[in-house]
CSV table of C-alpha atoms and ligand atoms in Angstrom, one decimal:
chain,number,residue,atom,x,y,z
A,17,MET,CA,-182.0,186.2,74.9
A,18,LYS,CA,-178.5,187.8,74.8
A,19,LYS,CA,-175.7,184.8,75.1
A,20,ILE,CA,-173.2,185.6,78.4
A,21,ASN,CA,-169.8,186.4,77.2
A,22,LEU,CA,-167.7,184.1,80.2
A,23,GLY,CA,-164.0,185.9,80.8
A,24,ILE,CA,-162.2,184.2,81.7
A,25,LEU,CA,-158.0,185.0,83.6
A,26,GLY,CA,-155.2,182.7,81.9
A,27,GLY,CA,-155.2,180.7,79.2
A,28,GLY,CA,-154.2,177.1,80.0
A,29,GLN,CA,-155.2,174.0,79.4
A,30,LEU,CA,-157.5,174.3,82.1
A,31,GLY,CA,-158.9,177.6,80.3
A,32,SER,CA,-159.8,175.2,77.5
A,33,MET,CA,-161.5,172.6,79.3
A,34,LEU,CA,-163.9,176.2,80.8
A,35,CYS,CA,-163.9,177.7,77.3
A,36,MET,CA,-165.2,173.1,76.0
A,37,ALA,CA,-167.9,173.3,79.2
A,38,ALA,CA,-169.2,177.0,77.9
A,39,LYS,CA,-169.9,176.5,74.0
A,40,LYS,CA,-172.1,173.3,75.8
A,41,LEU,CA,-174.3,175.4,77.0
A,42,ASP,CA,-173.7,178.8,75.1
A,43,ILE,CA,-171.7,180.8,76.3
A,44,ASP,CA,-169.0,183.2,75.0
A,45,THR,CA,-166.1,183.0,76.9
A,46,ILE,CA,-163.3,185.7,76.0
A,47,VAL,CA,-159.3,184.5,77.3
A,48,TRP,CA,-157.2,187.4,78.5
A,49,SER,CA,-153.9,185.5,79.1
A,50,ASP,CA,-150.0,186.3,79.8
A,51,ASP,CA,-148.8,183.7,77.2
A,52,PRO,CA,-148.6,184.1,73.5
A,53,THR,CA,-149.1,179.9,72.9
A,54,SER,CA,-152.1,179.5,75.3
A,55,PRO,CA,-153.8,176.8,74.7
A,56,ALA,CA,-157.1,178.1,75.7
A,57,LYS,CA,-156.6,180.5,72.4
A,58,GLU,CA,-157.5,177.3,70.0
A,59,PHE,CA,-161.3,176.9,72.5
A,60,SER,CA,-162.2,180.6,73.6
A,61,ASN,CA,-164.3,183.1,70.9
A,62,GLU,CA,-162.0,185.6,71.2
A,63,PHE,CA,-158.4,185.9,73.1
A,64,ILE,CA,-156.7,188.3,74.3
A,65,PHE,CA,-153.7,188.2,74.6
A,66,SER,CA,-151.2,191.0,76.9
A,67,ASP,CA,-149.8,191.5,80.4
A,68,TYR,CA,-152.7,191.8,83.5
A,69,LYS,CA,-151.9,195.4,83.9
A,70,ASP,CA,-152.2,196.8,79.7
A,71,ASN,CA,-155.4,199.8,81.0
A,72,GLU,CA,-156.4,199.3,77.2
A,73,LYS,CA,-156.8,195.6,77.3
A,74,PHE,CA,-158.0,195.9,80.9
A,75,ASN,CA,-160.7,197.3,79.4
A,76,HIS,CA,-161.5,195.5,76.7
A,77,PHE,CA,-161.8,193.3,78.0
A,78,THR,CA,-164.4,194.3,81.1
A,79,LYS,CA,-166.0,195.4,78.4
A,80,LYS,CA,-166.9,192.8,77.0
A,81,ALA,CA,-166.7,189.9,79.4
A,82,ASP,CA,-170.5,190.2,81.9
A,83,LYS,CA,-168.9,187.7,84.0
A,84,ILE,CA,-165.1,187.7,85.1
A,85,THR,CA,-163.3,184.5,85.9
A,86,PHE,CA,-160.3,182.3,86.3
A,87,GLU,CA,-158.1,179.3,86.2
A,88,PHE,CA,-154.8,179.6,87.8
A,89,GLU,CA,-154.3,180.9,91.2
A,90,ASN,CA,-151.6,182.7,91.0
A,91,ILE,CA,-153.3,186.3,89.5
A,92,PRO,CA,-152.2,189.0,92.0
A,93,PHE,CA,-154.3,190.0,94.0
A,94,ASP,CA,-154.6,193.6,93.2
A,95,ILE,CA,-155.8,193.2,89.3
A,96,LEU,CA,-158.1,190.4,89.7
A,97,ASP,CA,-159.4,193.6,92.4
A,98,LYS,CA,-159.8,196.4,90.1
A,99,LEU,CA,-161.5,194.0,87.4
A,100,ASN,CA,-163.8,193.6,90.1
A,101,SER,CA,-164.5,196.9,90.8
A,102,ILE,CA,-165.9,196.9,86.8
A,103,LYS,CA,-167.4,193.2,86.0
A,104,GLU,CA,-168.0,190.9,88.7
A,105,VAL,CA,-165.2,188.9,89.6
A,106,LEU,CA,-166.2,184.3,91.3
A,107,PRO,CA,-164.2,183.0,93.5
A,108,LYS,CA,-164.6,186.5,94.2
A,109,PRO,CA,-159.8,188.1,94.7
A,110,GLN,CA,-160.6,188.5,98.5
A,111,ILE,CA,-160.4,184.7,98.1
A,112,ASN,CA,-157.4,184.7,96.4
A,113,LYS,CA,-155.2,186.3,98.7
A,114,ILE,CA,-156.3,183.8,101.3
A,115,VAL,CA,-155.2,180.7,99.0
A,116,GLN,CA,-152.3,181.4,97.3
A,117,ASN,CA,-150.6,182.3,100.0
A,118,ARG,CA,-149.7,178.8,101.4
A,119,ILE,CA,-148.8,180.3,105.1
A,120,LEU,CA,-152.5,182.8,105.5
A,121,GLU,CA,-153.7,179.6,103.7
A,122,LYS,CA,-153.1,177.0,106.2
A,123,ASP,CA,-153.4,179.7,109.0
A,124,PHE,CA,-157.1,180.0,107.9
A,125,VAL,CA,-157.9,176.7,108.0
A,126,ASN,CA,-156.1,175.6,111.4
A,127,ASN,CA,-158.6,178.7,111.8
A,128,GLN,CA,-161.6,176.4,111.3
A,129,ASN,CA,-160.3,174.2,113.2
A,130,ILE,CA,-159.0,171.7,110.9
A,131,LYS,CA,-155.9,169.8,111.2
A,132,THR,CA,-152.7,170.6,108.3
A,133,THR,CA,-148.7,169.5,109.2
A,134,GLU,CA,-146.9,171.9,111.1
A,135,TYR,CA,-145.4,174.8,110.0
A,136,LYS,CA,-143.6,178.1,110.1
A,137,LYS,CA,-142.9,181.0,107.8
A,138,ILE,CA,-139.5,181.8,106.7
A,139,CYS,CA,-138.5,184.9,106.1
A,140,ASN,CA,-134.2,184.0,106.5
A,141,LYS,CA,-131.1,181.0,106.9
A,142,ASP,CA,-132.0,182.0,110.8
A,143,ASP,CA,-135.6,181.1,110.6
A,144,LEU,CA,-135.0,177.5,109.0
A,145,ILE,CA,-132.0,176.5,111.5
A,146,SER,CA,-134.0,178.4,114.5
A,147,ASN,CA,-136.9,175.1,113.4
A,148,ALA,CA,-135.3,172.6,112.5
A,149,HIS,CA,-137.4,170.6,115.5
A,150,LEU,CA,-139.5,170.1,111.9
A,151,LEU,CA,-136.6,168.0,109.6
A,152,PRO,CA,-137.6,165.7,107.6
A,153,ALA,CA,-139.4,169.0,106.5
A,154,MET,CA,-140.6,171.1,102.9
A,155,LEU,CA,-139.8,174.6,101.5
A,156,LYS,CA,-142.0,176.1,99.8
A,157,THR,CA,-141.6,180.3,98.5
A,158,ALA,CA,-145.2,181.1,100.0
A,159,THR,CA,-147.5,182.3,96.8
A,160,LEU,CA,-146.2,181.7,93.3
A,161,GLY,CA,-145.4,177.5,93.2
A,162,TYR,CA,-147.2,175.0,91.9
A,163,ASP,CA,-146.8,171.9,90.8
A,164,GLY,CA,-143.3,171.2,93.0
A,165,LYS,CA,-142.3,174.4,91.4
A,166,GLY,CA,-140.5,176.5,94.2
A,167,GLN,CA,-140.3,173.5,96.7
A,168,PHE,CA,-137.7,171.4,98.3
A,169,LYS,CA,-136.5,168.7,100.6
A,170,LEU,CA,-134.7,169.1,103.4
A,171,ASN,CA,-133.7,166.0,105.3
A,172,ASN,CA,-131.5,167.5,107.9
A,173,LEU,CA,-129.4,170.8,108.8
A,174,GLU,CA,-126.6,170.1,106.3
A,175,ASP,CA,-129.0,170.8,104.2
A,176,CYS,CA,-130.3,174.1,105.5
A,177,LYS,CA,-127.7,175.6,105.4
A,178,ASN,CA,-126.5,174.8,102.4
A,179,ILE,CA,-129.5,175.9,100.7
A,180,ASN,CA,-129.5,179.2,99.0
A,181,LEU,CA,-132.9,181.3,100.1
A,182,SER,CA,-133.9,184.6,97.6
A,183,LYS,CA,-133.7,187.7,99.4
A,184,ASN,CA,-137.7,189.1,99.5
A,185,THR,CA,-139.1,186.5,99.9
A,186,ASN,CA,-141.0,184.2,102.0
A,187,TYR,CA,-141.1,180.7,102.7
A,188,ILE,CA,-143.0,177.9,104.7
A,189,LEU,CA,-141.3,175.1,106.1
A,190,GLU,CA,-144.1,172.6,106.3
A,191,LYS,CA,-142.7,168.9,108.1
A,192,MET,CA,-143.0,166.2,106.5
A,193,VAL,CA,-145.9,163.7,106.1
A,194,TYR,CA,-145.4,160.4,105.8
A,195,LEU,CA,-148.0,160.3,103.3
A,196,LYS,CA,-150.2,156.7,103.3
A,197,LYS,CA,-152.7,158.3,100.7
A,198,GLU,CA,-153.2,162.0,99.3
A,199,ILE,CA,-156.8,162.3,98.5
A,200,SER,CA,-159.2,165.3,96.7
A,201,VAL,CA,-161.9,166.6,97.1
A,202,ILE,CA,-163.6,169.0,94.3
A,203,ILE,CA,-167.3,170.9,95.5
A,204,THR,CA,-169.1,173.2,93.8
A,205,ARG,CA,-170.8,176.4,95.8
A,206,PHE,CA,-173.9,178.0,94.5
A,207,LYS,CA,-175.3,180.0,97.4
A,208,LYS,CA,-175.6,179.2,100.7
A,209,TYR,CA,-175.4,175.9,102.3
A,210,GLU,CA,-176.5,174.7,98.0
A,211,TYR,CA,-173.4,172.0,96.5
A,212,GLU,CA,-173.0,169.8,94.2
A,213,ILE,CA,-169.7,167.4,95.3
A,214,TYR,CA,-168.1,165.0,93.3
A,215,GLU,CA,-166.4,162.0,95.3
A,216,PRO,CA,-163.3,161.9,96.8
A,217,ILE,CA,-160.7,161.2,94.5
A,218,GLU,CA,-157.4,159.5,95.6
A,219,ASN,CA,-154.3,161.1,94.1
A,220,LYS,CA,-150.5,159.8,93.5
A,221,HIS,CA,-147.9,162.3,93.1
A,222,GLU,CA,-144.1,162.1,91.2
A,223,ASP,CA,-142.0,164.4,92.3
A,224,GLN,CA,-144.2,166.5,93.3
A,225,ILE,CA,-146.8,166.6,90.1
A,226,LEU,CA,-150.0,164.9,89.7
A,227,LYS,CA,-149.6,161.8,87.7
A,228,PHE,CA,-152.3,159.7,88.7
A,229,SER,CA,-156.0,160.1,90.1
A,230,LYS,CA,-159.2,158.3,90.4
A,231,ILE,CA,-162.3,157.7,91.7
A,232,PRO,CA,-163.8,155.6,94.1
A,233,ALA,CA,-160.7,156.7,96.7
A,234,ASN,CA,-159.5,153.6,98.9
A,235,ILE,CA,-160.4,155.1,101.6
A,236,SER,CA,-161.9,154.9,105.2
A,237,LYS,CA,-165.8,155.3,105.5
A,238,GLU,CA,-164.7,158.1,107.7
A,239,HIS,CA,-162.4,159.7,105.3
A,240,PHE,CA,-164.4,160.0,102.6
A,241,SER,CA,-167.4,161.2,105.1
A,242,GLN,CA,-164.4,163.2,106.7
A,243,SER,CA,-163.6,165.2,103.6
A,244,ILE,CA,-166.5,165.7,102.3
A,245,GLU,CA,-167.3,167.8,105.4
A,246,TYR,CA,-164.3,169.9,105.4
A,247,ALA,CA,-164.6,171.2,102.1
A,248,LYS,CA,-168.0,171.7,102.6
A,249,LYS,CA,-166.9,174.1,105.4
A,250,ILE,CA,-164.0,175.6,103.7
A,251,SER,CA,-166.9,177.1,101.0
A,252,GLU,CA,-168.7,177.8,103.4
A,253,LYS,CA,-166.4,179.9,105.2
A,254,LEU,CA,-164.4,181.7,101.6
A,255,ASP,CA,-168.5,182.4,101.3
A,256,TYR,CA,-167.1,181.2,98.0
A,257,ILE,CA,-168.8,180.5,93.9
A,258,GLY,CA,-167.9,177.6,91.4
A,259,THR,CA,-165.5,174.9,91.7
A,260,LEU,CA,-163.1,174.3,94.6
A,261,CYS,CA,-160.8,171.5,96.1
A,262,VAL,CA,-158.8,170.8,98.6
A,263,GLU,CA,-156.6,168.3,98.7
A,264,PHE,CA,-155.6,166.2,102.0
A,265,PHE,CA,-153.2,163.7,103.1
A,266,ILE,CA,-153.6,160.9,105.1
A,267,ASP,CA,-150.4,160.6,106.8
A,268,ASP,CA,-149.6,157.2,108.7
A,269,LYS,CA,-151.7,157.7,112.2
A,270,GLY,CA,-154.5,157.3,109.4
A,271,ASP,CA,-155.2,162.2,110.0
A,272,LEU,CA,-156.9,163.5,107.4
A,273,LEU,CA,-154.1,166.8,107.0
A,274,VAL,CA,-155.7,169.6,104.8
A,275,ASN,CA,-152.8,170.0,102.0
A,276,GLU,CA,-154.0,172.8,100.1
A,277,ILE,CA,-157.0,174.1,98.9
A,278,ALA,CA,-156.7,175.5,95.2
A,279,PRO,CA,-159.3,177.7,94.7
A,280,ARG,CA,-160.7,177.0,90.7
A,281,VAL,CA,-161.0,173.3,88.5
A,282,HIS,CA,-158.5,171.2,89.8
A,283,ASN,CA,-156.2,169.0,87.7
A,284,SER,CA,-157.6,165.6,90.0
A,285,GLY,CA,-160.7,166.2,88.3
A,286,HIS,CA,-160.6,166.4,84.9
A,287,MET,CA,-162.2,162.9,84.6
A,288,THR,CA,-165.3,164.1,86.2
A,289,ILE,CA,-165.8,165.1,81.6
A,290,ASN,CA,-166.5,161.2,81.0
A,291,SER,CA,-166.7,159.8,84.9
A,292,HIS,CA,-169.6,162.2,85.6
A,293,ASN,CA,-173.6,164.1,83.7
A,294,ILE,CA,-171.6,166.9,84.8
A,295,SER,CA,-167.7,167.8,85.3
A,296,GLN,CA,-165.8,170.4,87.2
A,297,PHE,CA,-165.6,172.2,84.6
A,298,GLU,CA,-169.9,172.9,83.6
A,299,ASN,CA,-170.4,173.5,87.3
A,300,HIS,CA,-168.2,175.6,87.7
A,301,ILE,CA,-169.0,177.3,85.1
A,302,ARG,CA,-172.9,176.6,85.9
A,303,ALA,CA,-172.3,178.4,89.0
A,304,VAL,CA,-170.5,182.0,88.1
A,305,CYS,CA,-172.6,182.6,85.4
A,306,GLY,CA,-175.5,181.7,87.9
A,307,LEU,CA,-177.2,178.9,86.3
A,308,GLU,CA,-179.1,175.8,87.5
A,309,LYS,CA,-177.7,174.1,89.8
A,310,VAL,CA,-178.1,170.2,88.3
A,311,LYS,CA,-177.9,167.1,90.8
A,312,ILE,CA,-173.8,165.0,89.9
A,313,PHE,CA,-174.2,161.8,89.5
A,314,LYS,CA,-171.7,159.2,88.7
A,315,LEU,CA,-171.8,157.5,85.5
A,316,TYR,CA,-168.8,155.7,85.9
A,317,ASN,CA,-165.6,154.7,87.7
A,318,ALA,CA,-162.1,156.7,86.8
A,319,GLU,CA,-158.9,156.3,86.2
A,320,MET,CA,-156.8,159.7,85.1
A,321,THR,CA,-153.1,159.4,84.3
A,322,ASN,CA,-150.9,162.8,83.7
A,323,ILE,CA,-149.2,162.5,80.4
A,324,LEU,CA,-146.3,165.2,81.1
A,325,GLY,CA,-143.4,165.9,78.7
A,326,LYS,CA,-142.5,163.8,75.7
A,327,GLU,CA,-144.8,160.9,77.1
A,328,ILE,CA,-147.7,163.3,74.3
A,329,ILE,CA,-145.9,161.2,71.6
A,330,LYS,CA,-146.5,158.1,72.0
A,331,PHE,CA,-150.1,158.7,73.3
A,332,LYS,CA,-151.0,161.5,69.9
A,333,GLU,CA,-150.5,157.5,68.4
A,334,LYS,CA,-151.5,155.3,71.0
A,335,LYS,CA,-155.9,153.7,69.6
A,336,LEU,CA,-158.2,154.2,72.2
A,337,LYS,CA,-160.7,151.6,72.9
A,338,ASP,CA,-164.3,152.6,73.7
A,339,ASN,CA,-163.6,153.3,78.1
A,340,GLU,CA,-160.1,155.6,76.8
A,341,PHE,CA,-160.5,158.9,76.2
A,342,PHE,CA,-156.7,161.4,75.2
A,343,PHE,CA,-156.7,164.8,75.5
A,344,ASP,CA,-154.1,166.6,73.7
A,345,TYR,CA,-153.6,169.9,75.3
A,346,LEU,CA,-152.3,171.0,72.0
A,347,LYS,CA,-148.8,173.0,73.7
A,348,LYS,CA,-146.4,174.0,71.7
A,349,GLU,CA,-143.8,173.2,72.9
A,350,ILE,CA,-142.5,169.6,74.8
A,351,LYS,CA,-140.9,170.1,78.8
A,352,GLU,CA,-140.2,167.5,81.0
A,353,LYS,CA,-142.9,167.1,83.5
A,354,ARG,CA,-144.7,169.9,81.8
A,355,LYS,CA,-147.9,168.5,81.8
A,356,MET,CA,-149.1,167.7,77.8
A,357,GLY,CA,-152.0,166.2,78.1
A,358,HIS,CA,-154.3,163.5,80.2
A,359,PHE,CA,-155.4,159.6,79.9
A,360,THR,CA,-158.7,158.3,80.8
A,361,GLU,CA,-160.5,155.6,81.1
A,362,ILE,CA,-163.8,154.8,82.7
A,363,ASN,CA,-165.1,151.3,83.9
A,364,LYS,CA,-168.5,149.9,84.8
A,365,ILE,CA,-169.2,151.1,88.3
A,366,ASN,CA,-170.4,147.3,90.2
A,367,ASP,CA,-171.7,147.9,93.5
B,9,LIG,P1,-148.2,171.9,94.5
B,9,LIG,O1,-149.5,173.9,94.9
B,9,LIG,O2,-147.4,172.4,93.4
B,9,LIG,O3,-149.8,171.7,94.1
B,9,LIG,P2,-148.5,171.4,97.4
B,9,LIG,O4,-148.4,171.7,98.5
B,9,LIG,O5,-149.8,170.3,96.8
B,9,LIG,O6,-147.6,172.2,95.5
B,9,LIG,O7,-147.5,170.0,97.3
B,9,LIG,C1,-148.1,168.5,96.3
B,9,LIG,C2,-147.0,167.2,96.3
B,9,LIG,O8,-146.0,167.3,97.0
B,9,LIG,C3,-148.0,167.6,97.3
B,9,LIG,O9,-149.0,166.6,97.1
B,9,LIG,C4,-147.8,166.0,98.5
B,9,LIG,O10,-147.7,164.3,97.6
B,9,LIG,C5,-146.1,166.6,98.3
B,9,LIG,N1,-145.7,167.5,99.5
B,9,LIG,C6,-145.6,168.9,99.2
B,9,LIG,N2,-145.6,168.7,101.1
B,9,LIG,C7,-145.5,167.6,101.5
B,9,LIG,C8,-145.3,167.4,103.2
B,9,LIG,N3,-145.5,168.7,104.0
B,9,LIG,N4,-145.6,166.6,102.9
B,9,LIG,C9,-145.5,165.8,102.8
B,9,LIG,N5,-145.3,165.3,101.3
B,9,LIG,C10,-145.9,166.9,100.6
B,10,LIG,MG1,-150.7,170.8,95.1
């Protein structure tokens, strides 16, 4: 049988880990990225560097790839849609249109009768001031933000007056949630009502960037089952194929709110490489390539720490114990707060 060649848009660490999982399944990968220093270059069978608008590269990519997926959600919808007209893109590009816009995303979640924090679309200073009842709040660009980029904390009217809003940019103002906890649920949907779901993961962020994740999450049974039900409902409604992550807030009243949906493999699920029989990456590939769904099970409890910026230097020298795993993303340049690698510790499950 001919080997499957999976096209992956984007070449960051998520792309690298997808390529590694593909190799395990004897699937070839062709990565297309607009960054010549992409880490995934080292792990893919073929690497294309160009702007995503390059027609020649587009033709080459669509000719070589049997199926196409992506590792980051900020790829313009038009490009995904055009690719999809030639070779199937999974998850479907229409999903991205909703999820890459924080306003449409929250509208969608609320339409499923799932709560989010209160929010308003903001186009200018006047909008901001007339929605001051939401303060303290987070102002975020409606599109293109990640890892805290494009986010501003606004505590009072003075902050609203002082902030510089870019012209022609839509923002969302989100009422600040008093966080008791953050959790995420990673689900891989294969087809209608067919999923593999990882147990909820407990997350800690620093400066809006994920720092630490662990399983099991220290949460109530209700939050455990409710978050899984919500993730199922969301993936079903989106007719999603592949791995998806739903990020949740648990507020000071104990309410479970959806923070955001990531239509891709997710940083909080990196531990699944070591904690489960099948990782979130392998499951994504299995689902988008139409391979068999295998029941997942947990081998170990796990804790994952993100390695940011210069922290990578000491990890490179760290002596690892048998239950410790260090992943170096092989990024060429160390930048402050940049995700450079991650560290996972696994531990026996004590029932
Ligand atoms: P990103 O797309 O960068 O992951 P998020 O919207 O998930 O952006 O925000 C990153 C983190 O910032 C959240 O996980 C949370 O810790 C904090 N945060 C964002 N929005 C809010 C909010 N409305 N209330 C409280 N904390 C927030
Ligand atoms: Mg997030």
